[in-house]
Coordinates of C-alpha atoms in Angstrom, one line a residue:
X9 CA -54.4 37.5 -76.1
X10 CA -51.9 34.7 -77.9
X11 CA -54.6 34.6 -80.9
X12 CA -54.5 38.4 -81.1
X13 CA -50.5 38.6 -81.3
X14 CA -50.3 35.7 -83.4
X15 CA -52.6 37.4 -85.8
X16 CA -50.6 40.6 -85.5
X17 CA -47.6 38.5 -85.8
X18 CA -48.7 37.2 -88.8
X19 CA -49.5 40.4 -90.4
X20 CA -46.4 42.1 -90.2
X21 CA -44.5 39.3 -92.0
X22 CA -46.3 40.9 -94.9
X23 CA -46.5 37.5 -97.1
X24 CA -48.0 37.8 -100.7
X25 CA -51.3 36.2 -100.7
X26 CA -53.0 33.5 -103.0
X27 CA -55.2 32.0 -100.4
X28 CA -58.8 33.5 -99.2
X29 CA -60.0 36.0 -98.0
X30 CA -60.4 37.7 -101.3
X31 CA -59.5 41.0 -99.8
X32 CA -56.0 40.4 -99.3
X33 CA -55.3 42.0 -96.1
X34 CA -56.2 45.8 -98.3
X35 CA -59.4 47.4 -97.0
X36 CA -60.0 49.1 -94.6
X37 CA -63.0 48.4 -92.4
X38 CA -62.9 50.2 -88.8
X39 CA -64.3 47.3 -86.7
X40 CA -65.9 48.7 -83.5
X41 CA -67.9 51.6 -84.8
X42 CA -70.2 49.5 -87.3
X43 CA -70.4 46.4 -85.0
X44 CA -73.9 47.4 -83.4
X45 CA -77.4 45.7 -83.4
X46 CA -81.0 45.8 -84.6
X47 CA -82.0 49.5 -83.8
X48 CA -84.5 52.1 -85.0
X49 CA -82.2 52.8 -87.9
X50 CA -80.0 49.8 -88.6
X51 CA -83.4 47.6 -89.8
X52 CA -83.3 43.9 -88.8
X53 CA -82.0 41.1 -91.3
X54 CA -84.8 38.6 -90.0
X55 CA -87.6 41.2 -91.1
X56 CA -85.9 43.7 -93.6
X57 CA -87.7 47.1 -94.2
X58 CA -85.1 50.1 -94.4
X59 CA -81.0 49.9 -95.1
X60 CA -80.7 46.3 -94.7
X61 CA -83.8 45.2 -97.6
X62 CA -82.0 48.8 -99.7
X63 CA -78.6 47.1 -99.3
X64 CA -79.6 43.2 -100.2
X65 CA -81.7 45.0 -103.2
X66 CA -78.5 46.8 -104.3
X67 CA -76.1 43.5 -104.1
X68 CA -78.8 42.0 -106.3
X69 CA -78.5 44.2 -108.5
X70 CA -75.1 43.8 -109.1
X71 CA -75.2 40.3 -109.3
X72 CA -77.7 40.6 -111.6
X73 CA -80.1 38.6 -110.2
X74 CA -83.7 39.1 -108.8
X75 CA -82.6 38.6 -105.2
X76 CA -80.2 38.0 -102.6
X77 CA -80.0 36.9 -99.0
X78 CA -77.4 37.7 -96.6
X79 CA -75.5 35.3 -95.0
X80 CA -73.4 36.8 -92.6
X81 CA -73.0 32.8 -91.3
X82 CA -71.9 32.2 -94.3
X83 CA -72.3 30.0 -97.0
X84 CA -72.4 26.8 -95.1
X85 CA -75.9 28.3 -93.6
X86 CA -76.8 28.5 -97.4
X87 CA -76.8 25.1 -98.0
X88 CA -78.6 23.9 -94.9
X89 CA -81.1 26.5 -95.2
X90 CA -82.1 25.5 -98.8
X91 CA -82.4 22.2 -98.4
X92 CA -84.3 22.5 -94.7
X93 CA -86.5 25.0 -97.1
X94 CA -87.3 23.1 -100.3
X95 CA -87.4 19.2 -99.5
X96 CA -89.3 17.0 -97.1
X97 CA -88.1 14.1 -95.3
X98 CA -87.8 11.3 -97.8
X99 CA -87.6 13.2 -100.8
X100 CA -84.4 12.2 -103.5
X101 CA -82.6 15.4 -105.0
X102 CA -79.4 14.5 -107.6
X103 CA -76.5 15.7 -105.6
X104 CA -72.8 15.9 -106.9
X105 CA -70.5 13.6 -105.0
X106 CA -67.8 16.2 -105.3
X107 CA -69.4 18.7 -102.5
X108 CA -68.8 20.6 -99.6
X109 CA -69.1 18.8 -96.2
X110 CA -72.3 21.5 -95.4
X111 CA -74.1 20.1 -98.2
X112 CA -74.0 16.2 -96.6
X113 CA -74.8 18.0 -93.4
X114 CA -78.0 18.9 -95.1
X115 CA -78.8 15.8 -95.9
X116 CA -78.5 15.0 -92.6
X117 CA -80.5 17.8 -91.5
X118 CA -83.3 17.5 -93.8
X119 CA -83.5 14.1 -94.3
X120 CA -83.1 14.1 -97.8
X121 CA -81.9 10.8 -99.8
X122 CA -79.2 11.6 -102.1
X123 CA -78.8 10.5 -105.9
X124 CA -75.0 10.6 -106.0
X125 CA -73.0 10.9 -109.8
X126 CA -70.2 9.4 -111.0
X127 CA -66.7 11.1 -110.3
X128 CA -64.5 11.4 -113.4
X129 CA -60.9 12.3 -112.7
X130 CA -58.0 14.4 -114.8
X131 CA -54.7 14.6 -113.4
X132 CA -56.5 12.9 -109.9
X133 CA -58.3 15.9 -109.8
X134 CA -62.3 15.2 -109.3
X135 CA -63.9 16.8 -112.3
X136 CA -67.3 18.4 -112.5
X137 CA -70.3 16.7 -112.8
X138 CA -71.1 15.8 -116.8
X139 CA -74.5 16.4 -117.7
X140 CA -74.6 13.2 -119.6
X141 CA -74.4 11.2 -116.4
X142 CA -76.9 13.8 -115.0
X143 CA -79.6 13.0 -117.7
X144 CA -78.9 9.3 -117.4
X145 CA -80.0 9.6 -113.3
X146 CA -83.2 11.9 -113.9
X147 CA -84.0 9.0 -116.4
X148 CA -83.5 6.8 -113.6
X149 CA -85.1 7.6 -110.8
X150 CA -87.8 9.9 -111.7
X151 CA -88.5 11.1 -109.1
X152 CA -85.9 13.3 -108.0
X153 CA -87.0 16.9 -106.2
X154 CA -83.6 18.8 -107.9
X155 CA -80.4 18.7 -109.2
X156 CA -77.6 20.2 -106.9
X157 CA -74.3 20.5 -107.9
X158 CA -70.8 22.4 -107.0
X159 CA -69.4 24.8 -109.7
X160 CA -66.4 25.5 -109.9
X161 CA -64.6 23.5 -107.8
X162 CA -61.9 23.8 -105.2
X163 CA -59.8 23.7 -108.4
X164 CA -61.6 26.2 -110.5
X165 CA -63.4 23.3 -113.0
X166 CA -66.4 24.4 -113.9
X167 CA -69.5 22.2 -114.4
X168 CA -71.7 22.7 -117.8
X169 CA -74.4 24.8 -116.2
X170 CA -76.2 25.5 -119.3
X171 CA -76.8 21.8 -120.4
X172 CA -77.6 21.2 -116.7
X173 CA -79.9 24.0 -116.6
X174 CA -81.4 22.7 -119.6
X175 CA -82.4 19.0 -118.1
X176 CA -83.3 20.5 -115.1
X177 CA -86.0 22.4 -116.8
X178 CA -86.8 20.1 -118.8
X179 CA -87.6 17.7 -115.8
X180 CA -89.2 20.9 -114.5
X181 CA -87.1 20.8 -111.1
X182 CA -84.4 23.4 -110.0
X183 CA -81.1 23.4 -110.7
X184 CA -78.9 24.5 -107.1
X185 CA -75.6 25.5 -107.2
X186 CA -72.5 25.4 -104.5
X187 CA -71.1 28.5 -106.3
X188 CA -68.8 28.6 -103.0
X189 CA -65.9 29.6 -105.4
X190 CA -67.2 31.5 -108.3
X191 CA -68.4 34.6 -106.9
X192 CA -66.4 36.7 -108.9
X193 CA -67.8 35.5 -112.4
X194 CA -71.3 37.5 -111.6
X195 CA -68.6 40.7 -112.5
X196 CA -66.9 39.5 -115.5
X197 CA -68.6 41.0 -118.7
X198 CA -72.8 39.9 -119.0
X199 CA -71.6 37.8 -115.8
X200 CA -70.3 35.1 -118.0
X201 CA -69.6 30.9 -116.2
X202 CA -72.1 32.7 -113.8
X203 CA -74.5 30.1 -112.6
X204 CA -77.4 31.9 -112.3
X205 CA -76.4 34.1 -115.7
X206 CA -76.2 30.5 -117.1
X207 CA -80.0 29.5 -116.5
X208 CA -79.3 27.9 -112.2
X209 CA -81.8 28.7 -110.1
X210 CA -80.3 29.0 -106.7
X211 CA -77.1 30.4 -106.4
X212 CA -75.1 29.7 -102.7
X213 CA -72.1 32.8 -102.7
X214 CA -69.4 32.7 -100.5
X215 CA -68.4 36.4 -101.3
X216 CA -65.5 36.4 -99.1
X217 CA -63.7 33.3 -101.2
X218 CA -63.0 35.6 -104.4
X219 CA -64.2 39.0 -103.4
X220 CA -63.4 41.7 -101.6
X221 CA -65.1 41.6 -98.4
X222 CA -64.5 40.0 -95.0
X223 CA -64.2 36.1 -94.1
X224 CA -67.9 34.9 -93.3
X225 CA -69.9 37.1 -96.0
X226 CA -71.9 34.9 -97.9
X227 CA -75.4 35.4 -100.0
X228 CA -78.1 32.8 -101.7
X229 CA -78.7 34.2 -105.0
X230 CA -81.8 33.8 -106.8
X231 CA -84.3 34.2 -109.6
X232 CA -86.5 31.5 -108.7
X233 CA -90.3 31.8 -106.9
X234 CA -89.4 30.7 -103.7
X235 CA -88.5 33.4 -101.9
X236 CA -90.2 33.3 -98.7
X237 CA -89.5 29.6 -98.4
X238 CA -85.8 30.1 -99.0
X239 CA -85.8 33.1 -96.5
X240 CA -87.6 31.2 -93.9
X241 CA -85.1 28.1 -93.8
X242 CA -82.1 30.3 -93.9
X243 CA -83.7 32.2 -90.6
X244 CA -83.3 28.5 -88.9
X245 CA -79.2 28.7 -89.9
X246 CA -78.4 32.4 -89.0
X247 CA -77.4 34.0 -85.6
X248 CA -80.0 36.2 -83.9
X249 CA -77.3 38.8 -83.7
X250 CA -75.7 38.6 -87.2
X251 CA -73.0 41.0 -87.8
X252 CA -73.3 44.4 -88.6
X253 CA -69.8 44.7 -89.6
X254 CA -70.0 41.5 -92.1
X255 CA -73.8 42.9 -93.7
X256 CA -71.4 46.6 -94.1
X257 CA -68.8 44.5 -95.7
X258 CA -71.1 42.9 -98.3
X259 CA -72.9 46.7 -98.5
X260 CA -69.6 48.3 -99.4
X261 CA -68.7 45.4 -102.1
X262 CA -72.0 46.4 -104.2
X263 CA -70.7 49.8 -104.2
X264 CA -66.9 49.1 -104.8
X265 CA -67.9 46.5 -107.6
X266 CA -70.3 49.1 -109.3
X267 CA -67.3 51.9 -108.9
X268 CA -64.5 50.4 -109.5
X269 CA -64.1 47.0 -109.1
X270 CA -65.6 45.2 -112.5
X271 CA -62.3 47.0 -114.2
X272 CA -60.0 45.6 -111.5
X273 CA -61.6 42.4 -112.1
X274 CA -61.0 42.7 -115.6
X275 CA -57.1 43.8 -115.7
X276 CA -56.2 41.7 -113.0
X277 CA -57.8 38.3 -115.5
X278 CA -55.8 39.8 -117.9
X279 CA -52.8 40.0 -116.2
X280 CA -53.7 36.1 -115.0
X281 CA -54.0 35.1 -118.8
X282 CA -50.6 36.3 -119.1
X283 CA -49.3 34.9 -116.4
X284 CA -50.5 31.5 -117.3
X285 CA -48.6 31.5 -120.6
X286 CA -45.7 32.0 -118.8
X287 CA -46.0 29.6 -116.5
X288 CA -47.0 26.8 -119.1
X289 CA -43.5 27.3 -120.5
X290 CA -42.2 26.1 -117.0
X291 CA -40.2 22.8 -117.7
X292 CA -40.9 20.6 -114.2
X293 CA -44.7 22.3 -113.8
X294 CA -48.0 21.0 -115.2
X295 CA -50.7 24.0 -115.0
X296 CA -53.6 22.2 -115.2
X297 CA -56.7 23.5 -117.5
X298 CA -59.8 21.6 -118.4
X299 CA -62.4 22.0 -120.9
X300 CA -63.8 24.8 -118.5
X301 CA -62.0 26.6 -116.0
X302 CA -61.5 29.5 -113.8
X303 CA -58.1 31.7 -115.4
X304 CA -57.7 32.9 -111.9
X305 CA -57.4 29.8 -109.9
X306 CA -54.3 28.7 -110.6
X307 CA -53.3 25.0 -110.3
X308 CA -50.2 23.6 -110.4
X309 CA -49.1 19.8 -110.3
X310 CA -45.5 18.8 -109.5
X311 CA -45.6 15.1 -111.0
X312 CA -42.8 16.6 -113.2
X313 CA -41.1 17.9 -110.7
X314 CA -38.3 15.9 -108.4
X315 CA -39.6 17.0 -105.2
X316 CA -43.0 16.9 -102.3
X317 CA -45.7 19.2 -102.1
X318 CA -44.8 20.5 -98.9
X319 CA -41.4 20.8 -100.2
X320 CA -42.7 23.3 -102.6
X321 CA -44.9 24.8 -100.2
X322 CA -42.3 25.7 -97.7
X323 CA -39.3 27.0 -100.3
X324 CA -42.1 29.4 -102.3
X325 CA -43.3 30.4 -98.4
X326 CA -40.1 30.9 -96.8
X327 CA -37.8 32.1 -99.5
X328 CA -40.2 33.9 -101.6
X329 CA -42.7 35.0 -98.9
X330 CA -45.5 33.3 -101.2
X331 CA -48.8 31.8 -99.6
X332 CA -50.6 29.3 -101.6
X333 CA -54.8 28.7 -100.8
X334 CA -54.3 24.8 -100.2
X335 CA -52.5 21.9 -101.1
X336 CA -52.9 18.0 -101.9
X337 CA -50.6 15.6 -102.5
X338 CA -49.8 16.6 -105.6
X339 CA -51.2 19.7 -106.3
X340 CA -50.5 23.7 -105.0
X341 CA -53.6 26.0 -105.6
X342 CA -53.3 29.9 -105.9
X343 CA -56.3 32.1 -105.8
X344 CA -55.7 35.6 -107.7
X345 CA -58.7 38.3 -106.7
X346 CA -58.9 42.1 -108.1
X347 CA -57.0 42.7 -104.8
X348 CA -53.7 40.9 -106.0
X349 CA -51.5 43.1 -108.2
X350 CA -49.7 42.7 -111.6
X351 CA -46.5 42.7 -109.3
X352 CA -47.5 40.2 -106.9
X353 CA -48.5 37.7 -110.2
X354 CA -45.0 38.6 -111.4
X355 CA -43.6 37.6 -108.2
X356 CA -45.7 34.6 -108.4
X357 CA -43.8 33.7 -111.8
X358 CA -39.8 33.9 -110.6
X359 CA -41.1 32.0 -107.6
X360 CA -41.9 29.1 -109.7
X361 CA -39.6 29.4 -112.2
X362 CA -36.8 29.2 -109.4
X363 CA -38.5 26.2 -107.5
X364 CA -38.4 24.5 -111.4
X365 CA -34.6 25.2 -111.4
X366 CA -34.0 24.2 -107.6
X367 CA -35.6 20.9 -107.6
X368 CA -35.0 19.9 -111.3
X369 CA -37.2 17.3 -113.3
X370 CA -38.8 14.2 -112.5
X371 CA -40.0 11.0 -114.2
X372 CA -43.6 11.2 -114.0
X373 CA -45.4 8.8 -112.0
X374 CA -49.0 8.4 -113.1
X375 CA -49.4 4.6 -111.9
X376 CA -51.2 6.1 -108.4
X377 CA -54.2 4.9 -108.5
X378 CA -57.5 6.7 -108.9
X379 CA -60.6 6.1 -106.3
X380 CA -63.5 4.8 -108.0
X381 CA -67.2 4.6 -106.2
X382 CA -70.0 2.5 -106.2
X383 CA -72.7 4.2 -104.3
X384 CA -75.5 2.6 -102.8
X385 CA -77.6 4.4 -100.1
X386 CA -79.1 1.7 -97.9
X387 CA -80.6 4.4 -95.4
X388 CA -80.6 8.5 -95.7
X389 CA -77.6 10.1 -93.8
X390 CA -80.3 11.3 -91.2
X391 CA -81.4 7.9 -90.0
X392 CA -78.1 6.4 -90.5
X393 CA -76.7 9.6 -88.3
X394 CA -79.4 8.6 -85.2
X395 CA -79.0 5.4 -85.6
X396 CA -76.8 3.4 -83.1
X397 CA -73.6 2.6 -84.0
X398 CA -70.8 0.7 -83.6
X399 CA -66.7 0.5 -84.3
X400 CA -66.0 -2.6 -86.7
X401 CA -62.4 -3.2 -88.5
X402 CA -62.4 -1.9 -92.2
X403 CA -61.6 -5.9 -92.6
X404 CA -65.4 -7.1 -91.5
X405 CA -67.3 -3.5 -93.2
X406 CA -67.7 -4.6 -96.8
X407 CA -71.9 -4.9 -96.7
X408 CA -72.3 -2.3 -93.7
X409 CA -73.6 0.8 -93.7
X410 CA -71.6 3.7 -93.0
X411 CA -72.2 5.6 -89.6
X412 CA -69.9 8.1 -90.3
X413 CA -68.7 11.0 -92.9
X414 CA -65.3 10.5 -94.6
X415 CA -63.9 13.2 -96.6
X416 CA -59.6 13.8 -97.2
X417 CA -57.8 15.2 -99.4
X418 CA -57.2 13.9 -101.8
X419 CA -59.4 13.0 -103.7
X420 CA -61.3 16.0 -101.8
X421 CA -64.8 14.4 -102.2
X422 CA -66.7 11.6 -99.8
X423 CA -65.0 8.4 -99.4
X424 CA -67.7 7.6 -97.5
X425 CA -71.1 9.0 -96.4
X426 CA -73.3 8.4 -93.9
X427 CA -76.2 6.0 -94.8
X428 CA -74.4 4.4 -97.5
X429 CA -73.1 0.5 -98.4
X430 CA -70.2 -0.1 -97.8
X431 CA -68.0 -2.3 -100.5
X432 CA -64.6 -3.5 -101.0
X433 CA -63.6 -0.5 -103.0
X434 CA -65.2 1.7 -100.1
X435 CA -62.4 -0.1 -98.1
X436 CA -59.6 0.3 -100.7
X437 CA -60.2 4.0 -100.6
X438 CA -60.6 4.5 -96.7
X439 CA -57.5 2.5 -96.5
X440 CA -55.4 4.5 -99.4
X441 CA -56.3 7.9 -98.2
X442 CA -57.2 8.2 -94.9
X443 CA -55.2 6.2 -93.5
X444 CA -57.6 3.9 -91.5
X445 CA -58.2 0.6 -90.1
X446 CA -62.0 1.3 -88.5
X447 CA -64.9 2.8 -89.5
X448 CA -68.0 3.6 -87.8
X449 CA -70.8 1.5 -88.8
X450 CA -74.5 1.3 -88.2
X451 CA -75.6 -1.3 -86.1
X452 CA -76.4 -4.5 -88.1
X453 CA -79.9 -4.9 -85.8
X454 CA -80.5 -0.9 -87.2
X455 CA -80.2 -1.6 -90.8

């Protein structure tokens, strides 16, 4: 029972929370009573007819979209089901380097060869694909089965999704996004930075990240033609017995959302626009904002600031009772959902302006370098992931091909991927942030 207490534990310290779930600890879900299994009256998720096909036709709706999938595996099971569902073995799909480790797991799984782009950087921070480099690959390599990128980011960057949309229609193939964090923006007014609202095809939710619901809930989003294709590779991703109390969660945020919960979405952005003016003013912080972004992610770095990350992370934690989503090195992220409130941001606020007084002001340091990539896929991640493999020192792997995954934080996007060619600034960057002196490699006699 030590997970149970700690959990407990946790909860009565009664922290303020910036981190997901989006529900913030506030609603109230009785557990045992809903947590049942296909019956007469509680339909079946694999074959919807009754409360389950009402329920996914309602959360459509409120999306705004034609339909929706549950994903009570979550989003993860999105990915892998969409690309198990719409490519073949061998087939190239554009995929933004800056993803989610499900999404190369996909490519292992369906044997997919990936396009990758170019990462561009601001404040070290990967940025969102640009759809200039985007048109320059589909001019490339012609033959490219769809474009799938991730928008918005872990730090609330948005990708261009109407340009993308555009040259993804224009080389009639679909445009999939890892909408992981942008849930929320289907209930801001005419869903605006929507993807879907924005002319995406696919749309992969995780509901719990920004919404109110519980951790898990996830939906693909749609208003393409591939429906039964879609529904078919999900069904090879999702548990027999999904969970009744996750599909009543996502049931109940259709209703609250319709109710209620697009106003409390809307005053608690506008508190979050205020709050961001104040914190700008802050002497030793740097809020970070981009051409595009999310108001309520907030992102703070502390290169102007004389003192660590986890520094930061501990005083705002321990004297202010503040949890932030995630940190990097330089970097301390805060996710605000319609379930914070205006006195929570406000607390947010002195806690920062009194870790700015505490640790004072710093000289910047900008001369960190920045990872650059040169990717070459000398093998898909599928037949580099059965392929035999073998330790090597980073010192002999300039020319190999990688036999493993390698993603840290930062930068927070593949150093390496399976399948791919390994070259000196591969090695740089395993070296600078993970840490390493091996990597796994493909066999040379496999390559």
């Amino acid at each position: 029972m030590q997970l149970t207490k700690t959990l407990y534990d946790y909860a009565d310290k009664n922290y303020i929370s910036f981190h997901t779930p989006g529900h913030k600890g506030k609603i109230d879900l009785p557990a045992s009573v809903l947590d049942v299994t296909e019956l007469e009256e509680t339909d079946n998720l694999f074959h919807p007819s009754g409360v389950i096909e009402e329920s996914q036709k309602e959360l459509a709706a409120s999306l705004g979209c034609n339909q929706v999938i549950f994903l009570p595996n979550g989003a993860t099971s999105g990915n892998l089901g969409v690309f198990y569902a719409l490519f073949r073995e061998g087939d190239k799909a554009l995929v933004d380097r800056n993803c989610h480790i499900s999404v190369i797991n996909a490519l292992v799984l369906s044997g997919v060869m990936p396009v990758f782009t170019e990462s561009s950087f601001f404040d070290h921070l990967p940025l969102p694909v640009e759809p200039k480099n985007v048109k320059a690959l589909l001019e490339k390599e012609p033959d490219l089965k769809a474009i799938f990128v991730t928008s918005p980011n872990y730090y609330g960057m948005l990708a261009d999704i109407r340009q993308l949309s555009a040259l993804a229609k224009q080389h009639r193939i679909p445009l999939i996004v890892d909408e992981a964090h942008g849930t929320h923006f289907y209930y801001n007014e005419k869903g605006q930075n929507s993807a879907l609202h924005c002319g995406a095809d696919i749309s992969i939710l995780s509901l719990h990240k920004n919404l109110p619901v519980l951790t898990q809930c996830g939906a693909i989003a749609y208003n393409s033609n591939d429906f039964d294709r879609i529904k078919q590779g999900v069904k090879c991703f999702t548990s027999t017995s999904p969970s009744y109390l996750l599909m009543s969660a996502m049931d109940q945020l259709a209703d609250r959302m319709r109710k209620k919960g697009r106003e409390d979405l809307k005053k608690i952005t506008e508190y979050t626009v205020i709050l961001r003016e104040k914190i700008r003013k802050i002497k030793n912080l740097f809020l970070i904002e981009t051409e595009r972004y999310d108001p309520t992610r907030i992102v703070i770095s502390i290169k102007n600031c004389n003192t660590t990350i986890d520094r930061l992370q501990d005083y705002l934690k321990q004297k202010h009772r503040i949890v932030c989503e995630m940190t990097d090195e330089r970097h301390i992220v805060f996710i605000i959902t319609l379930c914070n409130t205006e006195k929570e941001l406000e607390c947010l606020y002195d806690a920062l302006l009194a870790a700015s007084d505490k640790f004072g002001h710093s000289v910047s340091n900008d001369e960190s370098e920045i990872p650059s990539f040169s990717s070459h896929m000398a093998m898909s991640p599928k037949a580099a992931h059965f392929s035999q493999k073998e330790e090597i020192p980073l010192s002999q792997a300039v020319g190999r091909i990688a036999g493993e995954n390698m993603i840290c934080f930062p930068p927070s996007i593949p150093i390496a991927v399976l399948g791919e060619q390994m070259t000196k600034q591969t090695i740089e960057n395993i070296r600078k942030f993970a840490g390493r002196e091996s990597i796994l490699a493909v066999k040379q006699e496999q390559a």
